[in-house]
Amino acid sequence: MQIKETANEGLKRAYAITIPAKDIDARIDSEIKKIAPQVKMPGFRPGKVPANLVRKMHGDQLHADAVNSMIRESVDKTMQDNKLKPAMQPKVEVGEGYEQGKDATLTIELEVLPEVEAPATDDLKIERLTVPVTDEEVMEAIGKLAENNKSYKDAAKTKKAADGDQLIIDFVGRVDGEEFEGGKADDAALVLGSGMFIPGFEDQLVGVKTGDEKTIEVTFPEDYQATHLAGKKAEFDVTVKQVKVEGETSIDDDFAKNFGLDGLDKLKELLRGQLEQETAGLTRTQMKRSLLDQLAAGHDFAVPQGMVDAEFDQIWAQLQQEAARSEDPEATLKEMEDEKEEYRDIAERRVRLGLLLSEIGQANNVQVTSQEMSMLIQQAAQQYRPQDRERFMQYIQQEPMAAAQLRAPLYEDKVVDFLFDKAEITDREVTREELEAAIEAEEGEAEAKPAKKKAPAKKKAPAKKEAADKSDDAKAEKKPAAKKAPAKKAAAKKSDDKAEDKKPAAKKAPAKKAPAKKAADKK
């Protein structure tokens, strides 16, 4: 085969390859000799079918297999002979009008990874902001826990229900006079004023007493998740079985025992540990951003635009999802468009930081062990249904790119930990508010640097923080950015936070498991 370089500019390379027809025919002849002993044909003994008949029977398939395998081999040879390190999968195109019996021509276009010199790591200086957890914060956490786990006791039968009271009700819902599936529940618990049910439902129960029966008329929201009910009027026949009032919650050993703990001291210890873990996570984020800022400030090399494009597409897709969930999607999208170039600068910064971390890791023999990788795969498999887990694990083992995607975040953390060990770290005690403000400030400065523009407006900061956070999302693998999803992680966290706000309603709604039961549930 003939390989000719046709482009060599910056990180871009291109090659023209010719595979002679005689080489293709030779490959087909070789394959015919291999399969001929297994070919069966009426009138011939097994293994005695003439080669020309084998070619006639299987020629098209043999030709396609030969050309495809020779194309793969030519691409591999091009990479090896020219010592190329592709940034992403090379683009390979076969010349138009190719026919059997003719030379096959193809072109290869790719971007190579830049030569990155491992940066010096002996002069790193990082200030570690720490937040001590006080007794007051522990008690505040216990108070919130008590607020979220209120107890209720039966009220007198003459008690009229008010906001904050809990009702135990049976209800049956109808649309156009017909009961709908799941629109019925018995012994459903509803706290008035909680907003658990669709608008208007709870308001009409204010003032009811134990034993009352009442018909409620409501209209499902236009955006209700069960589309067959959206915008429709419904009637609910409600029986109030019990009105309950909030009981007094004493924060003592008995309260702690409700959570399966030995006593209040154990609960305090548990919550203190959780608060310390949370603030430690914030401290690590602050340190990591400071570290990456130092690395980024000292390096400004060209990066493969294909990787930047893929990274930007990933960021942009997440931002669009966030915009769709915003109060004014159209206005949010317009703001995004106005700052599109800044997001692209963030994507470029992330790719550059990823290449830097990768080089540092390789230069210092930072590795993810097979045991660590096995644990990662098992943890990721838990996200799937039991019947799909084995298939997922096989997929990861067979697809190097998928395995690299799974490995990348842990590899990055290990490189960052290595750099923390090398850095000169000084500690400063601050409040949680000061720590969070420091993280926001570092983030704003980093976002402004790539574009050398004014930092984005304050109202845009949350979007960039969660969908394009440079420090959480820096790549530590020399792999296609499109295959990695760190931006999703940040956006998913925001989504989880929103879901968390709705959890009480989800737990207490009358009919969570059946579509129609959700009729009275806002969620």
XYZ file of C-alpha atoms in Angstrom:
523
model
C 0.000 0.000 0.000
C 1.067 3.587 -0.564
C 0.758 6.220 2.173
C 1.239 9.903 1.406
C 0.969 12.791 3.860
C -1.255 15.525 2.416
C -1.572 17.938 5.347
C 0.559 18.827 8.352
C -0.521 22.066 9.956
C -0.549 22.607 13.691
C -2.212 19.556 15.204
C -3.987 18.577 11.977
C -2.750 15.717 9.821
C -4.121 14.158 6.641
C -3.003 11.174 4.555
C -3.936 9.673 1.216
C -3.674 5.879 1.024
C -3.834 3.599 -1.976
C -4.428 -0.130 -1.591
C -3.530 -1.846 -4.902
C -6.159 -4.114 -6.438
C -3.595 -6.941 -6.637
C -3.116 -6.796 -2.850
C -6.865 -7.000 -2.326
C -7.092 -10.003 -4.672
C -4.209 -11.670 -2.874
C -5.997 -11.209 0.438
C -9.186 -12.731 -1.023
C -7.229 -15.713 -2.420
C -5.694 -16.229 1.012
C -9.128 -16.223 2.638
C -10.501 -18.651 0.036
C -7.738 -21.108 0.873
C -8.715 -20.874 4.548
C -12.434 -21.430 4.101
C -12.413 -23.838 1.136
C -11.994 -26.979 3.309
C -15.246 -26.119 5.127
C -17.323 -25.218 2.045
C -20.014 -27.743 1.031
C -21.584 -27.865 -2.409
C -23.756 -30.519 -4.082
C -21.687 -32.721 -6.397
C -18.415 -32.183 -4.546
C -16.858 -33.974 -1.645
C -16.300 -31.821 1.486
C -13.163 -29.722 1.036
C -12.949 -30.403 -2.708
C -14.939 -27.422 -4.021
C -12.788 -25.557 -6.600
C -11.493 -22.144 -5.540
C -13.180 -20.402 -8.485
C -16.579 -21.715 -7.351
C -15.896 -20.628 -3.760
C -15.057 -17.167 -5.103
C -18.247 -17.154 -7.162
C -20.371 -18.157 -4.165
C -18.791 -15.906 -1.539
C -16.849 -13.376 -3.571
C -18.805 -10.256 -2.622
C -18.609 -10.970 1.094
C -14.948 -11.975 0.893
C -14.170 -8.801 -1.038
C -15.955 -6.580 1.493
C -14.215 -8.298 4.417
C -10.823 -8.003 2.714
C -11.217 -4.296 1.924
C -12.480 -3.478 5.420
C -9.674 -5.349 7.148
C -7.053 -3.758 4.880
C -8.467 -0.300 5.578
C -8.132 -0.919 9.327
C -4.606 -2.198 8.841
C -3.656 0.810 6.716
C -4.966 3.211 9.350
C -3.026 1.374 12.078
C 0.119 1.367 9.938
C -0.236 5.097 9.287
C -0.504 5.771 13.006
C 2.478 3.558 13.840
C 4.782 4.650 11.023
C 4.214 8.339 11.740
C 4.134 7.878 15.527
C 0.775 9.611 15.727
C -1.258 9.983 18.914
C -4.804 10.767 17.749
C -6.782 13.147 19.920
C -10.002 11.525 18.715
C -11.071 8.791 16.332
C -9.558 9.562 12.901
C -11.952 10.396 10.064
C -11.578 7.767 7.324
C -13.257 8.066 3.920
C -13.068 5.672 0.971
C -12.795 7.296 -2.455
C -16.006 7.644 -4.447
C -16.800 5.230 -7.242
C -14.733 2.357 -5.918
C -15.354 -0.916 -7.753
C -14.049 -4.433 -7.401
C -10.907 -5.010 -9.382
C -9.641 -1.450 -8.919
C -7.251 0.137 -6.465
C -8.936 1.311 -3.269
C -8.146 4.876 -2.232
C -8.928 6.450 1.078
C -8.163 9.553 3.073
C -7.427 9.867 6.767
C -7.923 13.126 8.613
C -7.141 13.560 12.300
C -5.857 15.829 15.020
C -2.952 14.696 17.133
C -2.393 15.341 20.780
C 0.001 18.212 21.460
C 3.393 17.603 22.941
C 2.854 18.661 26.543
C 5.810 18.973 28.826
C 4.966 17.832 32.330
C 4.808 21.020 34.405
C 6.955 21.535 37.456
C 5.133 20.475 40.600
C 7.620 21.555 43.267
C 6.546 25.181 43.542
C 2.798 24.740 44.045
C 1.351 26.743 46.919
C -2.213 26.180 48.104
C -4.178 27.761 50.921
C -6.563 25.278 52.519
C -9.663 26.921 53.961
C -11.118 24.837 56.782
C -14.441 25.148 58.572
C -14.761 23.826 62.144
C -18.132 22.314 62.986
C -19.598 23.936 66.110
C -21.983 22.509 68.686
C -24.542 25.109 67.597
C -24.459 23.788 64.020
C -24.940 20.228 65.257
C -27.985 21.259 67.292
C -29.334 23.221 64.332
C -29.056 20.065 62.212
C -30.906 18.092 64.881
C -33.603 20.770 64.892
C -34.062 20.434 61.142
C -34.236 16.687 61.552
C -36.972 17.090 64.133
C -38.832 19.517 61.851
C -38.785 16.984 59.022
C -39.933 14.144 61.261
C -42.876 15.647 63.061
C -45.224 13.403 65.003
C -48.974 13.868 65.036
C -51.633 12.919 67.570
C -55.404 12.570 67.251
C -57.326 15.784 67.748
C -60.770 16.122 69.298
C -63.599 15.235 66.926
C -64.816 18.820 67.061
C -61.424 20.181 65.921
C -61.596 22.016 62.610
C -58.581 21.260 60.420
C -56.166 24.146 59.817
C -52.885 24.566 57.965
C -50.259 22.378 59.584
C -52.734 19.756 60.726
C -52.554 16.256 59.326
C -55.601 14.534 57.847
C -56.089 10.819 57.365
C -58.456 10.539 54.402
C -60.027 8.157 51.914
C -60.755 9.595 48.498
C -62.139 8.603 45.108
C -61.544 10.758 42.027
C -63.659 11.025 38.878
C -63.196 12.746 35.534
C -66.328 13.196 33.423
C -68.149 11.076 35.983
C -65.812 8.102 35.536
C -63.307 6.846 38.087
C -59.788 6.812 36.714
C -57.117 4.266 37.469
C -55.240 5.054 40.661
C -57.518 7.967 41.571
C -58.516 6.189 44.753
C -56.721 5.814 48.080
C -57.449 4.735 51.620
C -55.826 6.076 54.795
C -53.803 8.664 52.867
C -51.905 11.103 55.110
C -52.053 14.756 54.075
C -50.589 17.752 55.908
C -52.624 20.835 55.008
C -50.490 23.561 53.519
C -47.747 21.168 52.465
C -48.502 21.588 48.765
C -48.460 17.826 48.263
C -51.617 17.724 46.177
C -52.687 19.646 43.098
C -53.736 23.301 43.577
C -57.097 23.740 45.245
C -57.289 20.280 46.821
C -55.878 21.116 50.234
C -57.524 24.545 50.455
C -60.985 22.972 50.276
C -60.236 20.719 53.239
C -59.434 23.553 55.627
C -62.141 23.533 58.305
C -63.214 19.889 57.991
C -63.650 17.721 61.101
C -63.187 14.023 61.819
C -65.989 12.064 60.144
C -66.800 14.735 57.538
C -67.470 13.803 53.928
C -66.840 16.346 51.227
C -66.774 16.537 47.441
C -63.906 18.603 46.079
C -63.710 20.050 42.582
C -60.281 20.733 41.125
C -58.630 21.154 37.747
C -55.422 19.349 36.872
C -52.591 21.682 35.778
C -52.030 22.012 32.035
C -48.507 20.650 32.445
C -49.578 17.704 34.623
C -47.319 14.730 34.023
C -50.201 12.353 33.283
C -51.126 13.873 29.919
C -54.574 12.224 29.791
C -55.508 14.192 32.926
C -53.732 17.469 32.142
C -56.096 20.441 32.139
C -59.150 18.345 33.017
C -61.688 19.030 35.740
C -62.116 16.352 38.384
C -64.216 15.623 41.438
C -62.914 13.871 44.527
C -65.207 12.369 47.146
C -63.241 12.694 50.375
C -63.918 11.048 53.741
C -62.029 12.548 56.675
C -61.197 9.647 58.964
C -59.090 11.614 61.439
C -57.832 15.131 62.063
C -54.437 15.118 63.766
C -52.437 17.930 65.320
C -48.697 18.235 65.609
C -47.319 16.565 68.701
C -44.549 18.002 70.809
C -41.107 16.791 69.761
C -38.557 16.498 72.528
C -34.953 16.293 71.431
C -33.730 13.626 73.814
C -32.550 10.030 73.865
C -35.986 8.749 72.871
C -35.951 11.008 69.819
C -32.583 9.579 68.761
C -33.841 6.034 69.285
C -36.497 6.646 66.624
C -33.590 6.572 64.144
C -32.171 3.327 65.507
C -29.440 4.996 67.576
C -28.475 4.385 71.185
C -29.158 7.937 72.327
C -28.815 11.662 71.670
C -25.022 11.663 71.998
C -24.777 9.100 69.215
C -27.062 11.235 67.024
C -24.902 14.288 67.657
C -21.797 12.301 66.781
C -23.379 11.068 63.552
C -24.545 14.511 62.452
C -21.207 16.098 63.346
C -19.483 13.563 61.131
C -21.845 14.336 58.262
C -21.276 18.082 58.623
C -17.510 17.598 58.752
C -17.644 15.435 55.636
C -19.699 18.078 53.849
C -17.336 20.935 54.712
C -14.345 18.759 53.849
C -15.849 18.332 50.378
C -16.146 22.103 50.006
C -12.552 22.522 51.174
C -11.362 20.022 48.574
C -13.284 21.863 45.863
C -11.644 25.143 46.889
C -8.175 23.570 46.928
C -8.702 21.859 43.593
C -9.801 25.066 41.918
C -6.792 26.892 43.304
C -4.521 24.115 42.046
C -6.021 24.060 38.557
C -5.888 27.834 38.333
C -2.144 27.673 38.952
C -1.691 24.996 36.291
C -3.815 26.861 33.753
C -2.034 30.154 34.381
C 1.334 28.712 33.407
C 0.334 26.892 30.211
C -1.199 28.110 26.976
C -0.555 25.467 24.310
C -2.737 24.626 21.325
C -5.363 21.943 21.923
C -7.218 19.740 19.411
C -10.286 21.613 18.229
C -12.175 18.355 17.809
C -11.863 17.739 21.557
C -12.911 21.313 22.262
C -15.921 20.958 19.949
C -17.000 17.756 21.675
C -16.538 19.282 25.120
C -18.445 22.400 24.126
C -21.295 20.333 22.672
C -21.535 18.511 25.973
C -21.638 21.746 27.969
C -24.151 23.294 25.588
C -26.478 20.300 25.762
C -26.478 20.527 29.565
C -27.161 24.245 29.482
C -30.076 23.700 27.136
C -31.542 21.174 29.543
C -31.133 23.668 32.375
C -32.753 26.402 30.267
C -35.736 24.184 29.507
C -36.344 23.843 33.247
C -35.974 27.569 33.974
C -38.830 29.981 34.603
C -38.264 31.729 31.266
C -36.642 29.269 28.828
C -36.632 31.715 25.917
C -34.852 34.457 27.860
C -32.370 31.971 29.324
C -31.517 30.622 25.867
C -30.951 34.165 24.609
C -28.521 34.851 27.461
C -26.731 31.629 26.635
C -26.397 32.624 22.986
C -24.951 35.995 24.006
C -22.232 34.228 25.996
C -21.684 31.281 23.678
C -18.040 32.136 23.026
C -17.328 32.283 26.752
C -18.660 28.755 27.145
C -16.438 27.665 24.298
C -13.461 29.225 26.093
C -14.411 27.218 29.174
C -14.484 24.038 27.060
C -10.996 24.811 25.732
C -9.693 25.432 29.245
C -11.094 22.124 30.429
C -9.488 20.199 27.586
C -6.122 21.894 28.235
C -6.303 21.140 31.950
C -7.188 17.538 31.172
C -4.117 17.144 28.978
C -1.936 18.723 31.674
C -3.239 16.404 34.366
C -2.808 13.427 32.075
C 0.817 14.348 31.403
C 1.514 14.831 35.109
C -0.073 11.487 35.898
C 1.889 9.611 33.247
C 5.166 11.320 34.172
C 4.705 10.334 37.813
C 3.286 6.841 37.243
C -0.125 7.625 38.693
C -2.321 4.610 38.000
C -5.789 3.237 38.583
C -5.364 -0.348 39.769
C -7.348 -3.254 38.364
C -8.999 -3.660 41.775
C -10.082 0.005 41.777
C -11.371 -0.364 38.229
C -13.335 -3.457 39.178
C -14.968 -1.564 42.047
C -15.840 1.310 39.700
C -17.529 -1.058 37.273
C -19.508 -2.746 40.039
C -20.631 0.608 41.449
C -21.688 1.853 38.017
C -23.556 -1.393 37.363
C -25.755 -0.742 40.405
C -27.450 2.057 38.457
C -28.996 -0.542 36.149
C -31.738 -3.071 36.674
C -30.448 -6.421 38.006
C -31.111 -8.148 34.673
C -29.030 -5.522 32.815
C -26.014 -5.357 35.107
C -24.127 -8.291 33.624
C -24.580 -6.915 30.121
C -23.286 -3.505 31.259
C -20.187 -5.056 32.816
C -19.462 -6.987 29.620
C -19.874 -3.796 27.588
C -17.338 -1.942 29.756
C -14.856 -4.805 29.433
C -15.226 -4.921 25.637
C -15.254 -1.176 24.902
C -11.989 0.614 25.810
C -13.555 4.049 25.365
C -16.399 3.263 27.760
C -13.896 1.957 30.303
C -11.813 5.134 29.887
C -14.897 7.261 30.525
C -15.556 5.384 33.757
C -11.905 5.530 34.788
C -11.294 9.229 34.071
C -12.815 10.858 37.189
C -10.944 8.535 39.561
C -7.706 9.013 37.611
C -8.110 12.781 37.831
C -8.709 12.614 41.581
C -5.578 10.517 42.024
C -3.498 13.010 40.031
C -4.942 15.867 42.074
C -4.134 14.009 45.316
C -0.583 13.485 44.058
C -0.261 17.233 43.450
C -1.704 18.025 46.875
C 1.027 15.864 48.407
C 3.670 17.822 46.471
C 2.245 21.272 47.198
C 3.077 23.581 50.075
C -0.251 23.841 51.919
C -1.134 26.431 54.537
C -4.319 26.259 56.598
C -6.710 29.071 57.410
C -9.855 28.680 59.480
C -12.932 30.367 58.018
C -16.700 30.242 58.278
C -18.755 28.169 55.867
C -20.050 31.352 54.244
C -16.489 32.569 53.650
C -15.509 29.216 52.160
C -18.463 29.213 49.775
C -17.717 32.820 48.804
C -14.095 31.884 48.073
C -15.221 29.041 45.804
C -17.573 31.372 43.929
C -14.843 33.994 43.562
C -12.310 31.513 42.189
C -14.910 30.187 39.785
C -15.782 33.657 38.486
C -12.125 34.539 37.960
C -11.451 31.301 36.086
C -14.425 31.831 33.786
C -13.327 35.342 32.956
C -9.725 34.380 32.146
C -10.094 32.236 29.012
C -12.064 34.798 27.057
C -10.211 37.750 28.568
C -13.625 39.332 28.930
C -15.656 40.761 31.705
C -16.892 38.077 34.079
C -20.441 36.934 33.370
C -23.292 38.615 35.187
C -24.107 37.337 38.623
C -27.357 35.755 37.517
C -25.475 33.588 35.029
C -23.035 32.208 37.558
C -25.205 29.283 38.695
C -25.598 28.002 35.158
C -21.889 28.058 34.517
C -21.104 26.646 37.898
C -23.209 23.571 37.415
C -23.013 22.901 33.707
C -19.506 24.132 32.964
C -17.567 23.958 36.206
C -13.977 23.922 35.084
C -12.453 22.434 38.214
C -14.831 19.509 38.626
C -14.823 18.796 34.921
C -11.155 19.009 33.916
C -10.280 15.913 31.950
C -7.398 13.784 33.142
C -7.442 11.375 30.228
C -6.146 11.759 26.694
C -9.481 10.539 25.393
C -12.208 12.088 23.255
C -13.999 14.701 25.297
C -17.286 13.560 23.819
C -17.005 10.297 25.661
C -16.816 11.926 29.071
C -19.667 13.383 30.985
C -18.436 15.461 33.902
C -20.725 18.329 32.983
C -23.629 15.949 33.374
C -22.520 15.183 36.834
C -22.900 18.815 37.909
C -26.207 19.266 36.160
C -27.440 15.964 37.546
C -26.620 17.198 41.023
C -28.825 20.201 40.464
C -31.567 17.933 39.216
C -31.200 15.760 42.292
C -31.460 18.824 44.491
C -34.750 19.746 42.874
C -36.028 16.230 43.328
C -34.999 16.330 46.966
C -37.227 19.359 47.507
C -40.172 17.292 46.300
C -39.423 14.141 48.237
C -41.867 14.682 51.109
C -44.728 15.009 48.654
C -43.601 11.949 46.786
C -43.522 9.880 49.922
C -46.862 10.965 51.297
C -48.879 11.418 48.135
C -51.935 9.184 47.906
C -51.108 6.997 45.024
C -47.446 7.189 44.224
C -47.284 3.769 42.597
C -50.276 4.037 40.312
C -50.618 6.714 37.631
C -54.082 7.698 38.684
C -53.195 7.806 42.287
C -51.015 10.701 41.294
C -54.174 12.525 40.396
C -54.160 14.346 43.665
C -50.412 14.555 43.807
C -48.661 17.572 42.393
C -45.448 15.652 41.753
